[in-house]
Coordinates of C-alpha atoms in Angstrom, one line a residue:
M1 CA 0.1 0.0 0.0
G2 CA 1.0 3.7 -0.4
T3 CA 1.3 6.1 2.5
G4 CA -1.5 8.1 3.8
T5 CA -5.3 8.0 3.5
L6 CA -7.0 8.9 0.2
L7 CA -10.6 9.0 1.3
S8 CA -12.4 9.1 4.5
L9 CA -16.1 8.8 4.9
R10 CA -17.0 10.2 8.4
N11 CA -20.3 9.6 10.1
I12 CA -22.4 9.3 6.8
V13 CA -26.3 9.0 7.3
K14 CA -28.6 8.4 4.4
S15 CA -32.5 8.2 4.7
Y16 CA -35.2 7.8 2.2
S17 CA -38.8 8.5 3.2
G18 CA -37.9 8.2 6.8
V19 CA -36.3 4.9 6.4
T20 CA -32.5 5.1 7.2
V21 CA -30.4 3.1 5.1
L22 CA -26.7 4.2 6.2
H23 CA -26.4 4.7 10.0
D24 CA -23.4 6.9 10.9
V25 CA -21.0 4.9 8.7
S26 CA -17.2 5.8 8.8
L27 CA -14.7 4.3 6.6
D28 CA -11.0 5.1 5.4
I29 CA -9.4 4.0 2.1
E30 CA -5.6 4.0 2.1
K31 CA -3.7 5.0 -0.9
G32 CA -2.8 1.9 -3.0
E33 CA -4.9 -0.5 -1.0
V34 CA -7.5 -2.9 -2.3
H35 CA -10.5 -2.6 0.1
A36 CA -13.4 -5.2 -0.2
L37 CA -16.8 -4.0 0.9
V38 CA -19.0 -7.0 1.8
G39 CA -22.5 -7.5 3.3
A40 CA -25.8 -9.1 2.5
N41 CA -28.1 -7.5 -0.1
G42 CA -29.7 -4.5 1.4
A43 CA -26.7 -4.0 3.7
G44 CA -25.9 -0.4 2.3
K45 CA -23.0 -1.2 0.0
S46 CA -24.6 0.5 -3.2
T47 CA -26.0 3.5 -1.3
L48 CA -22.3 4.1 0.3
I49 CA -20.5 3.8 -3.1
K50 CA -23.2 6.3 -4.5
T51 CA -22.4 8.7 -1.9
I52 CA -18.9 8.6 -2.9
S53 CA -19.6 9.0 -6.8
G54 CA -22.1 11.8 -6.1
A55 CA -25.0 10.0 -7.4
I56 CA -26.8 10.6 -3.9
R57 CA -26.3 13.2 -1.2
P58 CA -26.0 12.1 2.2
N59 CA -28.3 13.6 5.0
S60 CA -25.2 14.3 7.0
G61 CA -21.5 13.3 7.5
K62 CA -18.4 14.5 5.7
I63 CA -16.3 13.2 2.8
V64 CA -12.5 13.8 3.1
I65 CA -10.4 13.2 -0.1
E66 CA -6.6 14.0 0.5
D67 CA -7.3 16.3 3.4
T68 CA -9.9 18.3 1.6
E69 CA -13.3 18.2 3.4
Y70 CA -16.7 18.0 1.4
N71 CA -20.4 17.8 2.6
Y72 CA -21.2 15.8 -0.5
M73 CA -20.0 14.7 -3.9
T74 CA -21.3 15.3 -7.4
P75 CA -20.7 13.2 -10.3
Q76 CA -18.6 15.8 -12.1
L77 CA -16.5 16.7 -8.8
S78 CA -15.9 13.0 -8.0
S79 CA -14.6 12.3 -11.4
S80 CA -12.4 15.4 -11.4
L81 CA -10.8 14.2 -8.0
G82 CA -9.9 10.8 -9.8
I83 CA -12.8 8.6 -8.6
E84 CA -14.3 6.3 -11.0
I85 CA -17.1 3.8 -10.1
I86 CA -18.1 0.8 -12.4
Y87 CA -21.6 -0.3 -11.4
Q88 CA -23.1 -3.6 -12.3
E89 CA -25.3 -1.9 -14.8
F90 CA -23.2 -0.8 -17.7
N91 CA -23.1 2.9 -18.5
L92 CA -22.1 2.5 -22.2
V93 CA -23.5 4.0 -25.3
P94 CA -24.1 0.9 -27.4
S95 CA -24.2 2.7 -30.9
L96 CA -20.7 4.2 -30.3
S97 CA -17.4 2.6 -30.9
V98 CA -15.2 1.2 -28.0
A99 CA -12.8 4.1 -28.5
E100 CA -15.7 6.6 -28.4
N101 CA -17.1 5.2 -25.2
I102 CA -13.6 5.1 -23.7
F103 CA -13.1 8.8 -24.2
L104 CA -16.7 10.0 -24.0
G105 CA -16.7 13.4 -22.1
N106 CA -12.7 13.5 -22.2
R107 CA -10.4 15.1 -24.6
V108 CA -7.8 13.0 -26.2
D109 CA -5.4 16.0 -27.3
D110 CA -5.4 19.7 -27.6
S111 CA -7.3 19.6 -30.9
R112 CA -10.5 21.5 -31.2
L113 CA -11.9 18.8 -33.5
V114 CA -11.8 15.0 -32.4
N115 CA -8.8 13.4 -33.6
F116 CA -10.0 9.8 -34.2
K117 CA -6.5 8.6 -35.2
V118 CA -5.2 9.7 -31.7
M119 CA -8.3 8.4 -30.0
H120 CA -8.1 5.0 -31.5
A121 CA -4.3 4.7 -31.0
K122 CA -4.7 5.7 -27.3
A123 CA -7.7 3.3 -26.9
D124 CA -5.6 0.5 -28.5
E125 CA -2.9 1.1 -26.0
I126 CA -5.4 0.8 -23.1
L127 CA -6.9 -2.4 -24.5
K128 CA -3.6 -4.2 -25.1
T129 CA -3.2 -4.2 -21.3
F130 CA -6.2 -6.7 -21.1
G131 CA -4.6 -9.1 -23.6
L132 CA -8.1 -9.6 -25.3
H133 CA -9.1 -9.0 -28.8
I134 CA -11.2 -5.9 -28.6
R135 CA -10.7 -3.5 -31.4
P136 CA -11.2 0.3 -30.8
A137 CA -13.5 0.5 -34.0
D138 CA -15.7 -2.2 -32.7
L139 CA -19.3 -0.9 -31.8
V140 CA -20.1 -1.6 -28.2
K141 CA -23.6 -3.1 -29.1
N142 CA -21.8 -5.9 -30.8
L143 CA -19.7 -6.9 -27.9
S144 CA -20.4 -9.8 -25.3
V145 CA -21.4 -8.9 -21.8
A146 CA -17.8 -9.6 -20.6
Y147 CA -16.3 -7.4 -23.2
K148 CA -18.7 -4.5 -22.3
Q149 CA -17.1 -5.1 -18.7
I150 CA -13.7 -4.6 -19.9
V151 CA -14.6 -1.3 -21.8
E152 CA -16.1 0.2 -18.6
I153 CA -12.8 -0.6 -17.0
A154 CA -10.9 0.8 -19.8
K155 CA -12.9 4.0 -19.6
A156 CA -11.7 4.4 -16.0
L157 CA -8.1 3.7 -16.8
A158 CA -8.2 6.5 -19.4
C159 CA -8.9 9.2 -16.5
D160 CA -6.3 10.4 -14.1
L161 CA -7.4 7.6 -11.7
K162 CA -6.8 7.7 -8.0
L163 CA -9.8 5.5 -6.9
L164 CA -11.6 2.8 -8.8
V165 CA -14.7 1.1 -7.3
L166 CA -15.7 -2.3 -8.8
D167 CA -19.2 -3.4 -8.0
E168 CA -19.6 -7.2 -8.6
P169 CA -17.2 -6.8 -11.6
T170 CA -16.7 -10.6 -12.3
A171 CA -20.4 -11.6 -12.6
P172 CA -20.3 -11.6 -16.3
L173 CA -16.8 -12.6 -16.9
T174 CA -15.2 -16.2 -17.8
N175 CA -12.6 -17.6 -15.8
A176 CA -9.8 -16.4 -18.1
E177 CA -11.4 -13.1 -18.0
V178 CA -11.5 -12.9 -14.3
Q179 CA -7.7 -13.6 -14.1
V180 CA -7.2 -10.6 -16.5
L181 CA -9.2 -8.4 -14.1
Y182 CA -7.2 -9.7 -11.2
K183 CA -3.9 -8.8 -13.0
I184 CA -5.4 -5.3 -13.7
V185 CA -6.3 -4.7 -10.2
R186 CA -2.9 -5.7 -8.9
E187 CA -1.2 -3.5 -11.4
L188 CA -3.4 -0.5 -10.3
K189 CA -2.5 -1.4 -6.7
E190 CA 1.3 -1.3 -7.7
K191 CA 0.7 2.3 -9.3
G192 CA -0.6 3.5 -6.0
V193 CA -4.3 3.5 -7.3
S194 CA -6.9 2.6 -4.4
V195 CA -9.5 0.1 -5.4
I196 CA -13.0 -0.5 -3.4
Y197 CA -13.9 -4.1 -4.4
I198 CA -17.5 -5.3 -3.9
S199 CA -18.2 -8.9 -4.4
H200 CA -20.4 -11.5 -3.0
R201 CA -17.8 -14.2 -4.1
L202 CA -15.7 -14.5 -1.1
E203 CA -12.8 -16.3 -2.7
E204 CA -12.3 -13.1 -4.9
V205 CA -12.1 -10.9 -1.7
F206 CA -9.5 -13.1 0.0
E207 CA -7.7 -13.3 -3.4
L208 CA -7.4 -9.6 -4.0
S209 CA -7.9 -7.5 -0.8
D210 CA -5.8 -6.0 1.8
R211 CA -8.7 -5.1 4.2
I212 CA -12.3 -5.9 4.4
T213 CA -15.0 -3.8 5.8
V214 CA -18.5 -5.5 6.7
L215 CA -21.8 -3.9 6.4
R216 CA -25.0 -5.1 7.7
D217 CA -28.5 -3.4 7.8
G218 CA -26.8 -0.1 7.0
Y219 CA -24.4 -0.2 9.9
K220 CA -20.7 -0.7 9.6
V221 CA -19.8 -3.9 11.6
V222 CA -16.2 -4.2 11.4
T223 CA -13.0 -3.5 9.3
L224 CA -10.5 -6.5 9.2
D225 CA -7.1 -7.2 7.7
T226 CA -7.8 -9.9 5.2
A227 CA -4.9 -12.0 6.4
Q228 CA -6.2 -12.1 10.0
T229 CA -9.7 -13.4 9.1
N230 CA -11.4 -16.3 7.3
R231 CA -14.6 -17.1 5.4
K232 CA -16.4 -18.5 8.4
E233 CA -15.7 -15.5 10.5
L234 CA -16.5 -13.2 7.8
I235 CA -19.9 -14.7 7.0
G236 CA -20.7 -14.6 10.6
Y237 CA -20.3 -10.8 10.6
M238 CA -22.3 -10.5 7.4
I239 CA -25.4 -12.4 8.4
D240 CA -25.0 -12.1 12.4
S241 CA -25.0 -15.9 12.7
E242 CA -22.7 -18.8 11.9
L243 CA -22.8 -20.2 8.6
G244 CA -23.7 -23.6 9.8
E245 CA -24.4 -26.3 7.0
E246 CA -23.8 -24.3 3.7
Y247 CA -25.7 -26.8 1.4
P248 CA -28.7 -28.4 3.4
K249 CA -29.1 -32.0 3.3
R250 CA -32.2 -33.5 1.3
K251 CA -34.9 -34.9 3.4
G252 CA -36.2 -37.2 0.8
T253 CA -34.8 -38.9 -2.3
W254 CA -35.9 -38.7 -5.9
Q255 CA -38.5 -41.0 -7.4
E256 CA -38.1 -43.8 -10.1
E257 CA -40.8 -42.1 -12.3
V258 CA -39.3 -40.0 -15.1
L259 CA -40.9 -36.5 -15.4
L260 CA -38.9 -35.0 -18.4
E261 CA -36.7 -37.0 -21.0
V262 CA -35.0 -35.4 -23.9
K263 CA -33.7 -37.5 -26.9
D264 CA -31.2 -36.4 -29.5
L265 CA -32.0 -32.8 -28.8
C266 CA -30.3 -30.4 -31.3
G267 CA -30.3 -26.7 -31.1
D268 CA -28.3 -23.5 -31.1
G269 CA -24.6 -24.9 -30.7
F270 CA -25.5 -28.4 -29.3
A271 CA -26.3 -31.7 -30.6
N272 CA -27.4 -35.2 -29.6
I273 CA -28.4 -34.4 -25.9
N274 CA -30.0 -37.2 -24.1
F275 CA -31.0 -37.2 -20.5
K276 CA -33.9 -37.8 -17.9
V277 CA -35.1 -35.7 -15.1
H278 CA -37.1 -37.9 -12.3
K279 CA -39.8 -36.6 -10.2
G280 CA -38.0 -35.3 -6.9
E281 CA -34.7 -35.1 -8.5
I282 CA -32.2 -32.2 -8.7
L283 CA -30.2 -32.7 -12.0
G284 CA -27.2 -30.5 -12.4
I285 CA -26.0 -29.4 -15.8
S286 CA -22.4 -28.4 -15.7
G287 CA -19.9 -27.3 -18.0
L288 CA -17.4 -24.2 -18.7
V289 CA -18.5 -21.1 -20.4
G290 CA -19.6 -21.8 -23.9
A291 CA -20.5 -25.4 -23.1
K292 CA -24.2 -24.4 -24.2
R293 CA -25.8 -25.3 -20.8
S294 CA -28.3 -22.2 -20.9
E295 CA -29.1 -22.9 -24.8
I296 CA -30.3 -26.3 -23.9
V297 CA -32.6 -25.3 -20.9
R298 CA -33.8 -22.4 -23.1
T299 CA -34.6 -24.8 -26.0
I300 CA -36.6 -26.9 -23.3
F301 CA -38.4 -23.9 -22.1
G302 CA -39.4 -22.8 -25.6
A303 CA -37.2 -19.5 -25.3
D304 CA -34.9 -20.9 -28.2
R305 CA -35.9 -22.9 -31.3
L306 CA -35.6 -26.8 -31.2
Q307 CA -33.9 -27.9 -34.5
S308 CA -34.4 -31.6 -34.0
G309 CA -35.1 -34.3 -31.4
E310 CA -37.8 -35.1 -28.9
I311 CA -39.0 -33.6 -25.5
I312 CA -41.1 -36.2 -23.5
F313 CA -42.9 -34.7 -20.5
E314 CA -45.0 -37.0 -18.1
G315 CA -44.5 -40.0 -20.7
K316 CA -45.7 -37.9 -23.8
V317 CA -43.9 -36.4 -26.7
V318 CA -44.7 -32.6 -26.5
N319 CA -44.2 -29.8 -28.9
I320 CA -42.8 -26.7 -27.1
Q321 CA -42.4 -23.8 -29.5
T322 CA -42.8 -21.0 -26.8
P323 CA -42.4 -20.4 -23.1
R324 CA -46.3 -20.2 -22.9
D325 CA -46.4 -23.8 -24.3
A326 CA -44.0 -24.8 -21.5
I327 CA -45.8 -22.9 -18.7
D328 CA -49.1 -24.7 -19.7
L329 CA -47.4 -28.1 -19.4
G330 CA -45.9 -27.2 -15.9
I331 CA -42.5 -26.2 -17.0
T332 CA -41.1 -22.9 -15.6
M333 CA -37.6 -21.4 -15.7
V334 CA -35.6 -18.8 -13.5
P335 CA -33.3 -17.3 -16.0
E336 CA -29.6 -16.5 -15.7
D337 CA -30.2 -12.6 -16.3
R338 CA -33.0 -11.6 -13.8
K339 CA -32.7 -8.1 -14.7
S340 CA -33.4 -8.4 -18.3
Q341 CA -35.3 -11.6 -18.5
G342 CA -36.7 -12.3 -15.1
V343 CA -38.4 -9.0 -13.8
V344 CA -39.5 -5.8 -15.2
L345 CA -37.5 -3.4 -12.8
S346 CA -39.6 -0.3 -13.5
L347 CA -42.9 -2.2 -12.5
S348 CA -44.4 -3.0 -8.9
I349 CA -43.5 -6.2 -7.0
G350 CA -47.0 -7.1 -7.2
W351 CA -47.3 -6.8 -11.0
N352 CA -44.1 -8.8 -11.5
L353 CA -45.4 -11.6 -9.1
T354 CA -48.9 -12.0 -10.9
M355 CA -47.8 -11.4 -14.7
A356 CA -47.3 -15.0 -15.5
N357 CA -50.7 -16.1 -13.5
L358 CA -53.3 -13.7 -15.0
R359 CA -55.3 -16.6 -16.5
R360 CA -55.8 -18.3 -13.2
L361 CA -56.1 -15.0 -11.3
S362 CA -58.9 -13.8 -13.7
R363 CA -62.5 -14.5 -14.2
G364 CA -63.0 -14.0 -17.9
L365 CA -61.3 -10.7 -18.7
V366 CA -61.6 -9.4 -15.0
L367 CA -58.7 -9.8 -12.7
D368 CA -59.9 -11.1 -9.2
R369 CA -58.2 -8.7 -7.0
T370 CA -58.7 -10.9 -3.9
K371 CA -56.9 -13.8 -5.4
E372 CA -54.2 -11.5 -6.6
Q373 CA -53.6 -10.1 -3.0
N374 CA -53.7 -13.5 -1.4
M375 CA -51.1 -14.7 -3.9
M376 CA -48.9 -11.8 -3.1
E377 CA -49.1 -12.3 0.3
E378 CA -48.4 -15.9 0.4
Y379 CA -45.3 -15.7 -1.6
K380 CA -44.1 -12.5 0.2
Q381 CA -44.2 -14.4 3.5
A382 CA -43.2 -18.0 2.0
L383 CA -40.0 -16.6 0.5
R384 CA -39.4 -13.7 3.1
I385 CA -39.2 -11.0 0.5
K386 CA -38.0 -7.8 2.2
M387 CA -40.2 -5.0 0.8
N388 CA -42.0 -1.9 2.0
H389 CA -45.1 -2.7 0.0
V390 CA -46.1 -4.7 -3.1
E391 CA -46.6 -1.5 -5.2
Q392 CA -42.8 -0.9 -4.7
P393 CA -40.9 -1.0 -8.0
V394 CA -38.7 -3.9 -8.2
S395 CA -35.8 -1.8 -8.9
F396 CA -35.7 -0.6 -5.4
L397 CA -35.2 -4.3 -4.1
S398 CA -31.6 -5.8 -3.5
G399 CA -30.4 -8.4 -5.9
G400 CA -31.5 -11.3 -3.5
N401 CA -35.0 -10.0 -3.0
Q402 CA -35.3 -9.3 -6.8
Q403 CA -34.3 -13.1 -7.4
K404 CA -37.1 -14.1 -4.9
V405 CA -39.7 -12.2 -6.8
V406 CA -38.5 -14.1 -10.0
V407 CA -38.8 -17.6 -8.3
S408 CA -42.3 -16.5 -6.6
K409 CA -43.6 -15.7 -10.0
W410 CA -42.9 -19.0 -11.4
L411 CA -43.8 -21.0 -8.0
A412 CA -47.2 -19.4 -8.3
C413 CA -47.7 -21.2 -11.8
E414 CA -47.6 -24.5 -9.7
P415 CA -44.8 -26.1 -11.9
K416 CA -44.0 -29.7 -12.1
L417 CA -40.5 -29.1 -13.3
I418 CA -38.5 -25.6 -12.5
I419 CA -35.3 -24.7 -14.4
F420 CA -32.8 -22.6 -12.4
D421 CA -30.1 -21.0 -14.5
E422 CA -27.5 -19.5 -12.1
P423 CA -30.1 -19.1 -9.2
T424 CA -27.4 -17.2 -6.8
R425 CA -25.6 -15.1 -9.2
G426 CA -25.1 -11.7 -7.6
I427 CA -26.7 -12.5 -4.1
D428 CA -25.3 -12.5 -0.8
V429 CA -24.5 -15.7 1.3
G430 CA -27.7 -15.3 3.3
A431 CA -29.8 -15.2 0.5
K432 CA -27.8 -18.0 -1.2
K433 CA -28.8 -20.2 1.7
E434 CA -32.5 -19.3 1.6
I435 CA -32.4 -20.4 -2.2
Y436 CA -30.5 -23.6 -1.5
H437 CA -33.3 -24.6 1.0
L438 CA -36.0 -23.6 -1.3
I439 CA -34.4 -25.8 -4.2
N440 CA -34.3 -28.8 -1.8
D441 CA -37.8 -28.1 -0.5
L442 CA -39.1 -28.2 -4.2
A443 CA -37.4 -31.4 -4.9
D444 CA -38.6 -32.9 -1.7
R445 CA -42.4 -32.0 -2.7
G446 CA -41.8 -34.1 -6.0
L447 CA -41.0 -31.4 -8.4
G448 CA -38.1 -32.0 -10.9
V449 CA -35.2 -29.5 -10.9
L450 CA -32.7 -28.7 -13.6
L451 CA -29.9 -26.7 -12.1
I452 CA -27.2 -24.7 -13.7
S453 CA -24.4 -23.1 -11.9
S454 CA -21.1 -21.8 -12.5
E455 CA -20.1 -22.2 -8.9
M456 CA -18.7 -25.8 -8.5
D457 CA -19.4 -26.1 -4.9
E458 CA -23.0 -25.2 -5.5
M459 CA -23.3 -27.9 -8.2
I460 CA -21.6 -30.5 -6.1
G461 CA -23.5 -29.3 -2.9
L462 CA -27.1 -29.4 -4.4
S463 CA -27.2 -32.0 -7.1
D464 CA -28.5 -35.5 -7.0
R465 CA -26.9 -36.5 -10.3
M466 CA -24.9 -34.4 -12.8
I467 CA -24.5 -34.2 -16.6
V468 CA -21.3 -32.5 -17.9
L469 CA -21.0 -30.7 -21.1
S470 CA -18.2 -29.5 -23.3
E471 CA -18.8 -27.6 -26.4
G472 CA -22.3 -28.7 -26.8
K473 CA -22.0 -32.3 -26.2
I474 CA -22.3 -34.3 -23.1
T475 CA -19.1 -35.7 -22.1
G476 CA -20.2 -37.5 -18.7
F477 CA -22.9 -38.5 -16.5
L478 CA -22.1 -38.5 -12.7
E479 CA -23.9 -40.0 -9.8
K480 CA -23.6 -38.3 -6.4
E481 CA -20.8 -40.5 -5.2
E482 CA -18.7 -39.5 -8.3
F483 CA -18.9 -36.0 -7.7
S484 CA -15.4 -34.2 -7.3
K485 CA -14.2 -30.8 -8.7
Q486 CA -11.3 -32.6 -10.6
H487 CA -13.7 -35.2 -12.2
V488 CA -16.2 -32.5 -13.3
L489 CA -13.4 -30.3 -14.6
D490 CA -11.9 -32.9 -16.5
L491 CA -15.1 -33.7 -18.4
A492 CA -15.9 -30.1 -18.8
S493 CA -12.6 -29.7 -20.6
G494 CA -13.4 -32.5 -23.0
D495 CA -11.4 -35.2 -21.2
R496 CA -13.1 -38.4 -20.7

């Protein structure tokens, strides 16, 4: 680390409509340190970093940057002081090129007009530090999610950077790209740049950070030297309890009756897929990025086109061409990207909960408000969704509670088989445990579950059986007693 304090937050308080979300929070960020900020969804992490960026003004408290005191920041002031924040939602202009996005709002030289040759050369110099094949002239709208994340980081590097805040930066990245990000963070630290690193993936926190601050329910709980703590202790501070059994044990076992069978399934990038899901079984679908896990389940759900093969549900060959066909059969899906595919963020919690169930909640063309209210209350209580009221927009909820809304919506359809694609991505350890218990409970009730997760421990901890994919083909079927990280990775790499 460098010498001295770069940023101090002193007694920050923030309230919305009488509800306090930050309670007298104080925090110091040293020059050249990687400081992890962790806590359950709703702990106040996002509010705190928005205070630093100037996106919100605190009700009281002080912000001190290199010995200069401020009552609040503005986005322009924060940026001029060398603070850049990369949020989970990208702040890019899709129709512009990579180079134009990197230097948007900044001059590349002293010319009165934009010198595109200089802009592209400078952008290319920054992009080369990532070791990835991104060209300055590429349009952002044509990039993958992972590459868009890299462009966001490149934008920050183009400034006179003193503090970089990364909010869940690895969520859209492959393992190789995560390693590139680690390299960039370490290089920034060596140059004396401070980094605030927010992640629910605790292995990243221990890999990169020098110190860790824990927030819980808007309060600062503790700041620890990373080398002096461990995962169990950290989780205890985050959720105010011991972790206990991370992956709950199943109460029952799956049944012999086959619920879903796919035969020679072919679709977008995959071929000759064959497997069965029994009633009460959690079948894991494992593989590396690009293995076509999501494409297979999206085809089963009717979101992607089936090219050939058969889907047999409850003993009958079915023709699923749309998600509506799947829902009518009793198949639902919690998608990988909850914000663009799972919920409508601008609409109310209540609307999101009932949107897939209008037929059963209506009498003819008239919505039965009593049934609707009863269903909302049932799932609010059953999944412990933290909300002020059902008319609150979903965008106001934490990631974990947004995910609970998605799950509630599909459970209200009374499915027989439910597909979970990355069900715990971007949610905290406490909410993860609730999702784990929910998945087990569904299987114990006799539902079939198809599970996709990029977290190997999660797959091993929850699945009854597992199929492993590599480049759109099944490379292995594993029973519970055959599960091991090495075995799964060997198969996922195409090694039999």
